[in-house]
Structures are given as structure tokens and as C-alpha cells.
């Protein structure tokens, strides 16, 4: 009995160690964090770190190599650096400790501000130099006045687009952990944080040709597979080179973003993603940038689907990463008018978030909002309002009434009231959102433009067309500054302004804007997309008002099959278009 008891105690005595420490920053060594609370999913008690940031625990029956998950890490005035650490699987080990990195909110705010200030200063200096050069060229008559104004407008647009990205870049670099970085990598990180991008680029290039480095990495990895006796050390070397190369790819991405070259910036994210297709973060970064800034939905979908497959393989079907990719895929599918499939993806994400985070977490609220968006598109406004209200309630409670994510919820609820013809209620929510977006992001931001567009729509419903045109024009001006010229949101603004001119019986101007929208939507989505069908229908409406019934019939005939396929034969919009066709045919018969 004693022997058996000793063996049992031996198993139970397997202790997993860990440490919670601060970020290592330039001239700021990493330190253990005293009094941090750590929760392990299968361990019922709170773990409290000692003065050196260390903690340990034992899970009875847990064998070495079996997985465990960290469910919470908390310390007042500190933020967890790795947002994906919670829920990730770790291998239970008595010899390999887990390392958790946090950053003090005060340090994070100071580092972000320092990085942002330097980035803003560099952007301003680069912009002023660019304008000065154009003025000099104009004075010397080496460029025409027309070319001068075109290049100046391009410089302004490039500057505005870069300004929108500074906060995101500052967040990433302010949370960079310098521990374990080589001297040259420390220099590169510091250069980027100090907006010394040319020096950072020079240091990166000093490491050698990227193709050669990548080839060396791949050769090293192949050798690891073939040479078993050197596998352990070689694999370690390869992983260092992989991470080193990947970081430099991201740094290249940052440099191209700072120079307003989004295509090249996307290229470096794709190159990093290709280095290790099992790295979920890299696949997600590439897909999101391509989706948000290039609006290349099919390519973004490739990265999201790859990420979903790998997330299921690595963590099972109920992990946070799986939910993240379901959400991303749902958004792309929704852009392609497959609303039922998008809803399936959103519901899958919601189920996972509710299990992992609970009913009243902002991440859960995001899934509620996405589901509400599908019901809104289907014109099921009561159901949309239920989900949007759940989102708003959670965000107001957890994030506060002045947070931009809360503002998005205000916008969504405003849109529901707008479509239910409750104009006063819609304006209340739209204006709440607008004030938050202007305060948080400034005037020249896509979210601000969206609010202006929504408010303009309410004024259309109220038949106050001058005010509608004013708000729609503000939205268009912002979108032209911060988005690519063929972005779907610019087409949306063209449609909005075309509608106002139609209401004002300025038919030539209306057709001009509607055709601009059609040109973008056909290029971006093709001739069978719901957005394109809306453009066809809008153009038909103008021709009808002009009593040009042949042209009206032509465009309605294009629109109807798309609405029928995408929304269904019994949808109110589809029925309305069909009635329009019947009406036009009667007019043609009378002629």
C-alpha cells in the first residue's frame, strides 16, 4: 500500500511553474510583477504571484505534455500584452515554466504617446517637404499648374491615410517585448518607434537579401527534417530565423504603410504569412489588412479560411481563434450577399464567445452586432433591434458611453429606427455616434463619414434635401481622402448624392452620380452583386421620371434577377422592382 501511495503522490506532485513579468523596453529591464492574479481553467483557486512575479500549481492526474489553459490574468493598472494568451493550450511540464507578459497602463500610454508624437512629426515633416517641392517645381515651371494641384491633392490624401494608421502602429510597437531580441533587432525596433524609418530599413537590409535569407531559412528547415541527430538545435536556429524574418517582414509592412503604399504593405504581410501557414496571427493580419484597405475580398477569404482550418487543428472547434475566423469569414461572405451563410458563421462565433467570455463581454457583443446586421439587411428590424440593443447594453456597461465601439452600436440602432421611419429617434442615435467618432477619431475618418451619411439619409426622409446634400457631401469628401478611389463606400456616397438630386428633379446630375457608383460596384463586385442591382434600380428610377421608359425597362430587367436571387422572390424590395417593371411596360404600351 505504501508503494502505491508514494507513486500516487509522485504523480500529484508534478508542479507547473510560471512567471508574470513586465515588458522589457529600451533601458527598462523586465521585472516580475508582484500580486498578479492568474486563473487556470482546471485549477479552482486563484493563483497570486510572489514579489518576483512567480507562481506555481499542481493539477491532480494531469500528465506531462497534456494541455492546460490560462483563463484569466489580472493586475490593477496593468494590461495583458498577448491578447490571445487566454484560452491557448499550454503543455503541462514540471521543467518548462510558462511566461506571461503584462504592461503597466501608465507605461503603455506614455510609450504610445511618444511613438505617436514622433510618427506625427515625421508625417508632417514629410508632407511639408513634399508640398514645398511641388511649389518649387511650379515656380520653376517644371510642372503644370494642373499637375501641381493633382499632386498636392494626392499628398494630402496620402497624409490623411497614414494618420489613420498611426494609433494602430503605435499600439503594436509600444507592446513589443525587447527581451531576447538581438542587438540589431533592438536597434530596428527603436528606430521604428522613433520614426527613423530610413535607418530602420537600412538596418534590415544590412542583414542581407530577403530572398537569400528566406532560402537559407528553408534550407535550414529541410536539413532539420533530413538530419535527425541535429534536429533539436537546428530547429531552434530555424525558429529564430523564422521569427527574425517575420518581424522584418512586418517592419517592411510598417515602412510601406508610412509611405502610403498599401499594395506593397500587403505584400509583406502576405510574405510573412507564407513563411508559416500555421501561424494564426500572421494569417489573420494579412486577411484583415487586405480586406479593410484593399477590399480584395476573395484574397482575404483565402487567409481567413486557412486560419480557420489551422485553428481547428491546433485548438479544437471551440477556441477563441476559431470564433475570430468565423467572424471574419462571415463578414466577407456578407459582402458577397450570402447572408444566410454569414449568419451561420456569426452564430458559431457567438456560441464560442459566450462559452469562453460569458454573456456580457464586449467580444460577445461584437457577435451580437454582426447577427443584428444580417437581420437588418433582411429588413427584419425587430430582430435586428434586439441584437443591436444587446450589443449597446454590454458596451455601455463595459466600455462606457463615450467609447467608439459603443458609438458603432448607436449608429446601428439609429439605422434601425431610420428604416422604421422613426426619424427623430434615428437622429438622436446618429448624432450620439457622430460626436463620439469626431472626438475619438477626428473629422477625417471613415466612421465619421458613415455618421454623416446616416444623418443625411434621415434628412432625405424628412424631405429636407439641402441639409441631406450637405451631410452626404461631407461623407463623400472624407471618403475620398482616406479610401482608395474605387472603394465601395465611395460608391455608396455617389448613390446617396444621386438620390438627392433625383428628389430635387435634377435628373442629369442624378444620373451622373448614379453612374459613378455603378462603375465602382461593377468593377469591385461584378454585374451580379446586390450593390450593382441597387445601382441599376436607381438609374432606372431616374429614366422613369424623365419618361424614358425604354431605358428604365432596360435597367430594371438587369436589376430584378439579382434581387430575386439574393433576397428572394417574396422580399419587399424584389416585389417593388417587379411592380416597377409592370408599370414601365404599361407606359410603353400606352406610347
Coordinates of C-alpha atoms in Angstrom, one line a residue:
X1 CA 0.0 0.0 0.0
X2 CA 2.8 2.4 0.9
X3 CA 4.4 1.9 -2.5
X4 CA 1.2 2.6 -4.3
X5 CA 0.6 5.7 -2.2
X6 CA 4.1 7.0 -2.9
X7 CA 3.5 6.6 -6.7
X8 CA 0.2 8.4 -6.5
X9 CA 1.7 11.3 -4.6
X10 CA 4.5 11.4 -7.1
X11 CA 2.1 12.0 -9.9
X12 CA 0.2 14.6 -7.9
X13 CA 3.4 16.4 -7.1
X14 CA 4.0 17.4 -10.8
X15 CA 4.2 21.2 -10.5
X16 CA 3.8 23.7 -13.3
X17 CA 5.8 26.9 -12.7
X18 CA 5.2 30.2 -14.3
X19 CA 6.1 33.9 -14.1
X20 CA 4.2 37.1 -14.8
X21 CA 6.6 39.9 -15.8
X22 CA 6.7 43.3 -17.4
X23 CA 7.6 44.1 -20.9
X24 CA 11.3 44.7 -21.5
X25 CA 11.7 48.0 -23.1
X26 CA 14.7 50.2 -24.1
X27 CA 16.6 51.0 -20.9
X28 CA 13.8 49.3 -18.9
X29 CA 14.7 45.7 -18.0
X30 CA 11.9 43.2 -17.4
X31 CA 10.7 42.7 -13.8
X32 CA 8.4 40.2 -12.1
X33 CA 5.0 41.6 -11.2
X34 CA 4.0 41.1 -7.6
X35 CA 0.3 40.4 -6.8
X36 CA -0.9 39.4 -10.2
X37 CA -3.9 37.1 -10.2
X38 CA -3.7 34.0 -12.5
X39 CA -6.6 31.6 -13.1
X40 CA -6.1 28.1 -14.7
X41 CA -9.1 26.6 -16.3
X42 CA -8.8 23.2 -14.4
X43 CA -7.5 24.7 -11.2
X44 CA -10.3 26.1 -9.0
X45 CA -8.2 28.5 -6.8
X46 CA -6.8 32.0 -7.7
X47 CA -3.0 32.0 -8.1
X48 CA -1.2 35.1 -6.7
X49 CA 2.3 35.9 -7.9
X50 CA 5.0 36.5 -5.3
X51 CA 7.3 39.5 -5.2
X52 CA 9.3 38.1 -8.1
X53 CA 6.2 37.5 -10.2
X54 CA 6.4 33.8 -9.8
X55 CA 3.6 31.3 -9.3
X56 CA 3.1 27.5 -9.4
X57 CA 0.3 25.0 -9.3
X58 CA -0.4 21.2 -9.5
X59 CA -3.4 19.6 -11.2
X60 CA -4.1 16.1 -9.8
X61 CA -3.9 13.5 -12.5
X62 CA -2.5 15.8 -15.1
X63 CA 0.3 14.2 -17.0
X64 CA 3.4 15.9 -18.5
X65 CA 2.6 17.0 -22.1
X66 CA -1.2 17.2 -21.6
X67 CA -2.8 20.6 -22.3
X68 CA -4.0 23.3 -19.8
X69 CA -5.4 26.7 -20.4
X70 CA -5.0 30.1 -18.7
X71 CA -8.4 31.6 -18.3
X72 CA -7.6 35.0 -16.6
X73 CA -4.6 37.2 -15.8
X74 CA -5.4 40.3 -13.8
X75 CA -3.5 43.1 -12.1
X76 CA -4.8 46.6 -11.4
X77 CA -3.4 49.2 -13.7
X78 CA -1.8 46.5 -15.9
X79 CA -2.8 45.1 -19.3
X80 CA -2.1 41.7 -20.8
X81 CA 0.2 42.0 -23.8
X82 CA -0.7 38.8 -25.6
X83 CA -4.4 39.2 -26.2
X84 CA -4.6 35.6 -27.5
X85 CA -3.0 34.0 -24.5
X86 CA -6.3 33.4 -22.7
X87 CA -7.7 30.1 -23.8
X88 CA -4.5 29.0 -25.6
X89 CA -3.3 25.5 -24.9
X90 CA 0.0 25.0 -22.9
X91 CA 1.8 21.7 -22.3
X92 CA 1.9 20.7 -18.7
X93 CA 5.5 20.4 -17.6
X94 CA 7.5 20.3 -14.4
X95 CA 10.6 21.7 -16.1
X96 CA 9.4 24.3 -18.6
X97 CA 7.7 27.3 -17.0
X98 CA 5.1 29.4 -18.7
X99 CA 5.8 33.1 -19.2
X100 CA 3.1 35.8 -19.1
X101 CA 3.9 39.4 -20.1
X102 CA 1.9 42.4 -18.9
X103 CA 2.5 46.2 -19.3
X104 CA 1.5 48.9 -16.9
X105 CA -1.2 51.2 -18.3
X106 CA 0.9 54.2 -17.4
X107 CA 3.9 52.9 -19.4
X108 CA 1.8 51.8 -22.3
X109 CA 0.1 55.2 -22.5
X110 CA 3.5 57.0 -22.3
X111 CA 5.1 54.8 -24.9
X112 CA 2.2 55.0 -27.3
X113 CA 2.2 58.8 -27.0
X114 CA 5.9 59.0 -27.6
X115 CA 5.7 56.8 -30.7
X116 CA 2.6 58.6 -32.0
X117 CA 4.2 62.0 -31.5
X118 CA 7.3 61.0 -33.4
X119 CA 5.2 59.4 -36.2
X120 CA 3.0 62.5 -36.5
X121 CA 6.1 64.8 -36.5
X122 CA 7.7 62.7 -39.3
X123 CA 4.5 62.6 -41.3
X124 CA 4.1 66.3 -41.0
X125 CA 7.7 66.9 -42.0
X126 CA 7.5 64.6 -45.0
X127 CA 4.2 66.2 -46.0
X128 CA 5.6 69.7 -45.8
X129 CA 8.7 68.7 -47.7
X130 CA 6.5 67.2 -50.4
X131 CA 4.4 70.3 -50.7
X132 CA 7.5 72.6 -50.7
X133 CA 9.0 70.5 -53.6
X134 CA 5.8 70.9 -55.6
X135 CA 5.7 74.6 -55.0
X136 CA 9.3 74.9 -56.1
X137 CA 8.6 72.8 -59.3
X138 CA 5.6 75.0 -60.0
X139 CA 7.6 78.2 -59.6
X140 CA 10.3 76.8 -61.8
X141 CA 7.6 75.7 -64.3
X142 CA 8.9 72.1 -64.4
X143 CA 5.3 71.0 -63.8
X144 CA 2.0 72.4 -64.9
X145 CA -0.5 74.1 -62.6
X146 CA -2.9 71.2 -63.2
X147 CA -0.2 68.7 -62.3
X148 CA 0.7 70.7 -59.2
X149 CA -2.9 70.7 -57.8
X150 CA -3.3 67.0 -58.7
X151 CA 0.0 66.1 -56.9
X152 CA -0.9 68.3 -53.9
X153 CA -4.3 66.6 -53.5
X154 CA -2.5 63.2 -53.7
X155 CA -0.1 64.4 -51.0
X156 CA -3.0 65.4 -48.7
X157 CA -4.8 62.1 -49.2
X158 CA -1.6 60.1 -48.5
X159 CA -1.0 62.1 -45.4
X160 CA -4.6 61.6 -44.1
X161 CA -4.5 57.9 -44.8
X162 CA -1.2 57.5 -42.9
X163 CA -2.5 59.5 -39.9
X164 CA -5.4 56.9 -39.6
X165 CA -2.9 54.1 -39.1
X166 CA -0.6 55.7 -36.5
X167 CA -2.6 54.7 -33.5
X168 CA -2.6 51.0 -34.5
X169 CA 1.1 51.0 -35.3
X170 CA 1.9 52.8 -32.0
X171 CA -0.1 50.1 -30.1
X172 CA 1.8 47.3 -31.7
X173 CA 5.3 48.8 -31.2
X174 CA 4.5 50.0 -27.7
X175 CA 3.8 46.4 -26.7
X176 CA 6.9 45.0 -28.3
X177 CA 8.9 42.9 -25.8
X178 CA 12.6 43.5 -26.2
X179 CA 13.6 40.5 -24.1
X180 CA 15.5 38.0 -26.2
X181 CA 16.0 40.4 -29.2
X182 CA 19.4 40.6 -30.8
X183 CA 21.3 44.0 -30.7
X184 CA 20.4 44.8 -34.3
X185 CA 16.7 43.9 -33.8
X186 CA 16.7 46.2 -30.8
X187 CA 18.1 48.9 -33.0
X188 CA 15.5 48.3 -35.7
X189 CA 12.6 48.4 -33.1
X190 CA 13.9 51.6 -31.5
X191 CA 14.4 53.3 -34.9
X192 CA 10.8 52.5 -35.9
X193 CA 9.5 53.7 -32.5
X194 CA 11.4 56.9 -33.0
X195 CA 10.1 57.3 -36.6
X196 CA 13.6 56.8 -38.0
X197 CA 12.2 54.6 -40.8
X198 CA 15.1 55.1 -43.3
X199 CA 17.6 53.9 -40.7
X200 CA 15.4 51.0 -39.7
X201 CA 15.1 50.0 -43.4
X202 CA 18.9 50.3 -43.8
X203 CA 19.5 48.0 -40.8
X204 CA 17.0 45.5 -42.1
X205 CA 18.7 45.4 -45.5
X206 CA 22.1 45.1 -43.8
X207 CA 21.1 41.6 -42.7
X208 CA 21.3 40.5 -46.3
X209 CA 19.0 39.9 -49.3
X210 CA 15.5 38.7 -48.3
X211 CA 15.3 36.0 -50.9
X212 CA 18.7 34.7 -49.8
X213 CA 17.7 34.8 -46.1
X214 CA 14.4 33.1 -46.9
X215 CA 16.2 30.4 -48.9
X216 CA 18.7 29.9 -46.0
X217 CA 15.7 29.5 -43.7
X218 CA 14.0 27.0 -45.9
X219 CA 17.3 25.1 -46.5
X220 CA 17.8 25.0 -42.8
X221 CA 14.3 23.7 -42.2
X222 CA 14.7 21.0 -44.8
X223 CA 18.0 20.0 -43.3
X224 CA 16.4 19.7 -39.9
X225 CA 13.9 17.2 -41.3
X226 CA 16.6 15.1 -43.0
X227 CA 19.2 15.2 -40.2
X228 CA 17.7 13.7 -37.1
X229 CA 20.8 14.0 -34.9
X230 CA 21.0 17.8 -35.3
X231 CA 17.2 18.3 -35.4
X232 CA 16.8 19.9 -31.9
X233 CA 19.5 22.6 -32.3
X234 CA 18.8 23.2 -36.0
X235 CA 15.1 23.6 -35.3
X236 CA 15.9 26.2 -32.7
X237 CA 18.1 28.1 -35.2
X238 CA 15.4 27.9 -37.8
X239 CA 12.7 29.2 -35.4
X240 CA 14.9 32.2 -34.6
X241 CA 15.4 32.9 -38.3
X242 CA 11.7 32.4 -38.9
X243 CA 10.7 34.9 -36.2
X244 CA 13.5 37.3 -37.2
X245 CA 12.5 37.2 -40.9
X246 CA 8.8 37.5 -40.0
X247 CA 9.5 40.6 -37.8
X248 CA 11.4 42.2 -40.6
X249 CA 8.6 41.5 -43.0
X250 CA 6.2 43.2 -40.6
X251 CA 8.7 46.1 -40.2
X252 CA 8.8 46.4 -44.0
X253 CA 5.0 46.5 -44.0
X254 CA 5.1 49.3 -41.5
X255 CA 7.5 51.3 -43.6
X256 CA 5.4 50.9 -46.7
X257 CA 2.3 51.9 -44.8
X258 CA 4.1 55.0 -43.6
X259 CA 4.8 55.9 -47.2
X260 CA 1.2 55.3 -48.2
X261 CA 1.9 52.2 -50.4
X262 CA -0.8 49.8 -49.3
X263 CA -0.2 47.3 -52.1
X264 CA 3.4 46.9 -51.0
X265 CA 2.4 46.9 -47.3
X266 CA 0.0 44.0 -48.0
X267 CA 2.8 42.1 -50.0
X268 CA 5.0 42.0 -46.9
X269 CA 2.1 40.7 -44.7
X270 CA 1.4 38.0 -47.3
X271 CA 5.1 37.1 -47.4
X272 CA 5.2 36.8 -43.6
X273 CA 2.0 34.7 -43.7
X274 CA 3.6 32.4 -46.2
X275 CA 6.6 31.7 -44.0
X276 CA 4.5 29.8 -41.6
X277 CA 0.9 29.0 -42.7
X278 CA 0.2 27.5 -39.2
X279 CA 0.7 30.9 -37.5
X280 CA -2.8 32.1 -36.9
X281 CA -1.9 35.7 -36.1
X282 CA 0.0 36.1 -39.3
X283 CA -2.9 34.7 -41.4
X284 CA -5.3 37.0 -39.6
X285 CA -3.2 40.1 -40.0
X286 CA -2.8 39.5 -43.8
X287 CA -6.5 38.8 -44.3
X288 CA -7.7 41.8 -42.3
X289 CA -5.4 44.3 -44.0
X290 CA -6.3 43.0 -47.5
X291 CA -10.0 43.1 -46.6
X292 CA -10.0 46.6 -44.9
X293 CA -7.6 48.5 -47.1
X294 CA -7.6 46.8 -50.5
X295 CA -11.2 45.5 -50.4
X296 CA -9.9 42.3 -52.1
X297 CA -12.5 40.0 -50.6
X298 CA -11.6 36.8 -52.3
X299 CA -7.9 37.0 -51.3
X300 CA -8.9 38.0 -47.7
X301 CA -11.1 34.9 -47.7
X302 CA -8.2 32.6 -48.5
X303 CA -6.3 33.8 -45.4
X304 CA -9.3 33.5 -43.2
X305 CA -10.2 30.0 -44.3
X306 CA -6.6 28.9 -43.9
X307 CA -6.6 30.4 -40.4
X308 CA -9.9 28.7 -39.5
X309 CA -8.6 25.3 -40.7
X310 CA -5.3 25.7 -38.7
X311 CA -7.2 27.0 -35.6
X312 CA -9.4 23.9 -35.5
X313 CA -6.4 21.6 -35.9
X314 CA -4.4 23.3 -33.2
X315 CA -7.1 24.1 -30.6
X316 CA -10.2 22.3 -31.5
X317 CA -13.5 23.7 -32.6
X318 CA -14.3 25.8 -29.6
X319 CA -11.3 28.2 -29.3
X320 CA -11.2 32.0 -29.5
X321 CA -9.2 31.8 -32.7
X322 CA -11.9 29.6 -34.4
X323 CA -14.5 32.2 -33.4
X324 CA -12.4 35.1 -34.7
X325 CA -12.0 33.4 -38.1
X326 CA -15.8 32.6 -38.2
X327 CA -16.5 36.3 -37.6
X328 CA -14.0 37.3 -40.3
X329 CA -15.4 34.8 -42.8
X330 CA -18.9 35.9 -42.1
X331 CA -18.0 39.5 -42.9
X332 CA -16.5 38.5 -46.2
X333 CA -19.5 36.3 -47.1
X334 CA -21.9 39.1 -46.2
X335 CA -20.1 41.4 -48.7
X336 CA -20.8 38.7 -51.3
X337 CA -24.5 38.8 -50.5
X338 CA -24.6 35.3 -48.9
X339 CA -26.5 36.5 -45.8
X340 CA -27.7 33.1 -44.6
X341 CA -24.2 31.6 -44.7
X342 CA -22.8 34.8 -43.0
X343 CA -25.4 34.3 -40.2
X344 CA -24.3 30.7 -39.7
X345 CA -20.7 31.9 -39.2
X346 CA -21.7 34.7 -36.8
X347 CA -23.8 32.3 -34.7
X348 CA -20.9 29.8 -34.5
X349 CA -18.7 32.6 -33.3
X350 CA -21.3 33.8 -30.8
X351 CA -21.7 30.3 -29.3
X352 CA -17.9 30.1 -28.7
X353 CA -17.6 33.6 -27.2
X354 CA -20.5 33.0 -24.8
X355 CA -18.8 29.9 -23.5
X356 CA -15.3 31.5 -23.3
X357 CA -16.2 35.0 -22.2
X358 CA -19.7 35.0 -20.9
X359 CA -22.9 36.8 -21.9
X360 CA -21.8 40.3 -21.2
X361 CA -18.3 40.7 -22.6
X362 CA -17.5 43.2 -25.4
X363 CA -16.3 40.3 -27.6
X364 CA -19.7 38.6 -27.2
X365 CA -21.3 42.0 -28.0
X366 CA -19.4 42.1 -31.4
X367 CA -21.0 38.7 -32.4
X368 CA -24.5 40.1 -31.4
X369 CA -23.9 43.1 -33.5
X370 CA -22.9 41.0 -36.6
X371 CA -26.0 38.9 -36.2
X372 CA -28.1 42.1 -35.9
X373 CA -26.5 43.3 -39.2
X374 CA -27.8 40.3 -41.1
X375 CA -31.3 40.7 -39.8
X376 CA -31.1 44.4 -40.7
X377 CA -30.2 43.6 -44.2
X378 CA -33.2 41.2 -44.4
X379 CA -35.3 44.1 -43.1
X380 CA -36.3 42.2 -40.0
X381 CA -35.9 45.3 -37.9
X382 CA -37.5 44.0 -34.7
X383 CA -34.9 41.1 -34.6
X384 CA -32.1 43.5 -35.6
X385 CA -33.1 45.8 -32.8
X386 CA -33.0 43.0 -30.2
X387 CA -29.4 42.1 -31.1
X388 CA -28.2 45.7 -31.5
X389 CA -29.7 46.6 -28.1
X390 CA -27.9 43.7 -26.5
X391 CA -24.7 45.0 -28.0
X392 CA -25.3 48.5 -26.8
X393 CA -26.2 47.4 -23.3
X394 CA -23.0 45.4 -22.9
X395 CA -20.7 48.1 -24.5
X396 CA -22.2 50.9 -22.3
X397 CA -21.7 48.8 -19.2
X398 CA -18.2 47.5 -20.0
X399 CA -16.7 50.3 -22.2
X400 CA -18.7 53.4 -21.3
X401 CA -21.0 55.7 -23.3
X402 CA -18.2 57.6 -25.0
X403 CA -16.2 54.7 -26.5
X404 CA -16.1 54.3 -30.3
X405 CA -17.3 50.7 -30.2
X406 CA -20.3 52.0 -28.2
X407 CA -20.7 54.7 -30.9
X408 CA -21.0 51.9 -33.6
X409 CA -23.8 50.4 -31.6
X410 CA -25.5 53.8 -31.5
X411 CA -25.1 54.0 -35.3
X412 CA -26.7 50.6 -35.8
X413 CA -29.7 51.3 -33.6
X414 CA -30.1 54.6 -35.4
X415 CA -30.2 52.8 -38.7
X416 CA -33.0 50.5 -37.5
X417 CA -35.1 53.5 -36.4
X418 CA -34.3 55.2 -39.7
X419 CA -35.6 52.3 -41.7
X420 CA -38.7 52.1 -39.4
X421 CA -39.4 55.7 -40.3
X422 CA -38.8 56.9 -36.8
X423 CA -36.7 59.9 -37.9
X424 CA -36.4 61.7 -34.5
X425 CA -35.2 58.6 -32.8
X426 CA -32.8 57.9 -35.6
X427 CA -31.3 61.4 -35.4
X428 CA -30.7 61.0 -31.6
X429 CA -28.6 57.9 -32.0
X430 CA -26.8 59.0 -35.2
X431 CA -25.8 62.3 -33.5
X432 CA -24.5 60.5 -30.4
X433 CA -22.4 58.3 -32.7
X434 CA -21.1 61.3 -34.7
X435 CA -20.0 63.3 -31.6
X436 CA -18.1 60.3 -30.3
X437 CA -16.4 59.5 -33.6
X438 CA -15.4 63.1 -34.1
X439 CA -13.9 63.3 -30.6
X440 CA -12.1 60.0 -30.8
X441 CA -11.0 59.8 -34.4
X442 CA -11.3 63.4 -35.7
X443 CA -13.1 64.7 -38.8
X444 CA -11.3 62.7 -41.5
X445 CA -12.1 59.1 -40.5
X446 CA -14.4 56.5 -42.2
X447 CA -16.5 56.2 -39.1
X448 CA -17.2 59.9 -39.1
X449 CA -18.1 59.7 -42.8
X450 CA -20.6 56.9 -42.0
X451 CA -22.3 59.0 -39.4
X452 CA -22.6 62.0 -41.8
X453 CA -24.1 59.6 -44.4
X454 CA -26.6 58.2 -42.0
X455 CA -27.8 61.7 -40.8
X456 CA -28.1 62.7 -44.5
X457 CA -30.4 59.8 -45.0
X458 CA -32.7 60.9 -42.3
X459 CA -32.9 64.4 -43.8
X460 CA -33.9 62.8 -47.1
X461 CA -36.8 61.0 -45.3
X462 CA -37.8 64.4 -43.8
X463 CA -37.6 65.9 -47.3
X464 CA -35.0 68.4 -46.1
X465 CA -32.9 67.9 -49.2
X466 CA -30.4 70.8 -48.8
X467 CA -29.4 69.5 -45.4
X468 CA -29.2 66.0 -46.7
X469 CA -26.9 67.1 -49.5
X470 CA -24.7 68.9 -47.0
X471 CA -24.2 65.8 -44.9
X472 CA -23.8 63.4 -47.9
X473 CA -21.2 65.8 -49.4
X474 CA -19.2 65.8 -46.1
X475 CA -19.2 62.0 -46.1
X476 CA -18.0 61.8 -49.7
X477 CA -15.2 64.3 -49.1
X478 CA -13.9 62.3 -46.1
X479 CA -14.1 59.0 -48.0
X480 CA -12.2 60.4 -51.0
X481 CA -9.4 61.5 -48.6
X482 CA -9.0 58.3 -46.7
X483 CA -10.1 55.4 -49.0
X484 CA -9.0 54.2 -52.4
X485 CA -10.8 55.8 -55.3
X486 CA -12.7 52.6 -56.2
X487 CA -13.8 51.7 -52.6
X488 CA -17.4 50.6 -52.2
X489 CA -18.1 53.3 -49.6
X490 CA -17.3 56.0 -52.2
X491 CA -19.9 54.3 -54.5
X492 CA -22.3 54.4 -51.6
X493 CA -21.8 58.2 -51.3
X494 CA -22.3 58.7 -55.0
X495 CA -25.6 56.8 -54.7
X496 CA -26.7 59.0 -51.8
X497 CA -26.0 62.2 -53.6
X498 CA -27.6 60.9 -56.8
X499 CA -30.7 60.1 -54.8
X500 CA -30.9 63.7 -53.5
X501 CA -30.6 65.1 -57.0
X502 CA -33.3 62.8 -58.2
X503 CA -35.6 64.1 -55.4
X504 CA -34.7 67.6 -56.5
X505 CA -35.6 66.7 -60.1
X506 CA -32.0 67.5 -61.2
X507 CA -32.0 64.3 -63.3
X508 CA -28.8 64.9 -65.2
X509 CA -26.8 65.4 -62.0
X510 CA -28.6 62.4 -60.5
X511 CA -27.6 60.1 -63.4
X512 CA -24.0 61.4 -63.3
X513 CA -23.6 60.3 -59.6
X514 CA -25.5 57.0 -60.1
X515 CA -23.3 56.0 -63.0
X516 CA -20.2 56.8 -61.0
X517 CA -21.5 54.4 -58.3
X518 CA -22.3 51.8 -60.9
X519 CA -18.8 52.0 -62.4
X520 CA -17.2 51.3 -59.0
X521 CA -19.6 48.5 -58.0
X522 CA -19.3 46.6 -61.3
X523 CA -15.5 46.8 -61.1
X524 CA -15.4 45.7 -57.4
X525 CA -18.2 43.2 -57.2
X526 CA -19.3 42.3 -60.8
X527 CA -22.6 42.6 -62.5
X528 CA -24.5 40.0 -60.3
X529 CA -24.0 41.7 -56.9
X530 CA -26.7 43.3 -54.8
X531 CA -24.9 46.6 -54.8
X532 CA -24.9 46.6 -58.6
X533 CA -28.6 45.7 -58.7
X534 CA -29.3 48.7 -56.4
X535 CA -27.4 50.9 -58.9
X536 CA -29.4 49.6 -61.8
X537 CA -32.6 50.2 -60.0
X538 CA -31.6 53.8 -59.1
X539 CA -30.7 54.6 -62.7
X540 CA -34.0 53.1 -63.9
X541 CA -35.9 55.4 -61.4
X542 CA -34.3 58.5 -63.0
X543 CA -35.1 57.4 -66.5
X544 CA -38.7 56.7 -65.4
X545 CA -39.0 60.3 -64.1
X546 CA -37.7 61.5 -67.4
X547 CA -40.3 59.4 -69.1
X548 CA -37.5 57.5 -70.9
X549 CA -39.3 54.2 -70.4
X550 CA -37.1 52.1 -72.8
X551 CA -34.0 52.9 -70.7
X552 CA -35.9 52.4 -67.4
X553 CA -37.1 49.0 -68.6
X554 CA -33.5 48.0 -69.6
X555 CA -32.1 48.7 -66.2
X556 CA -35.0 47.2 -64.2
X557 CA -34.6 44.0 -66.3
X558 CA -30.9 43.9 -65.1
X559 CA -31.8 44.5 -61.5
X560 CA -34.7 42.1 -61.0
X561 CA -33.0 38.8 -61.4
X562 CA -30.3 39.8 -58.9
X563 CA -32.8 40.9 -56.3
X564 CA -34.8 37.7 -56.8
X565 CA -31.7 35.5 -56.4
X566 CA -30.1 37.4 -53.5
X567 CA -33.2 38.4 -51.5
X568 CA -35.9 36.0 -52.6
X569 CA -39.0 36.4 -54.8
X570 CA -41.2 37.4 -51.8
X571 CA -38.9 40.1 -50.5
X572 CA -40.5 43.6 -50.4
X573 CA -37.7 45.1 -52.5
X574 CA -37.9 42.3 -55.1
X575 CA -41.7 42.8 -55.3
X576 CA -41.2 46.5 -55.7
X577 CA -38.8 46.1 -58.6
X578 CA -41.2 43.7 -60.3
X579 CA -44.1 46.2 -59.9
X580 CA -41.8 48.8 -61.4
X581 CA -41.2 46.6 -64.5
X582 CA -45.0 46.1 -64.8
X583 CA -45.6 49.8 -64.5
X584 CA -42.9 50.6 -67.2
X585 CA -44.4 48.0 -69.5
X586 CA -47.8 49.7 -69.2
X587 CA -46.3 53.0 -70.1
X588 CA -44.6 51.6 -73.1
X589 CA -47.9 50.1 -74.3
X590 CA -49.6 53.4 -73.9
X591 CA -46.9 55.0 -76.1

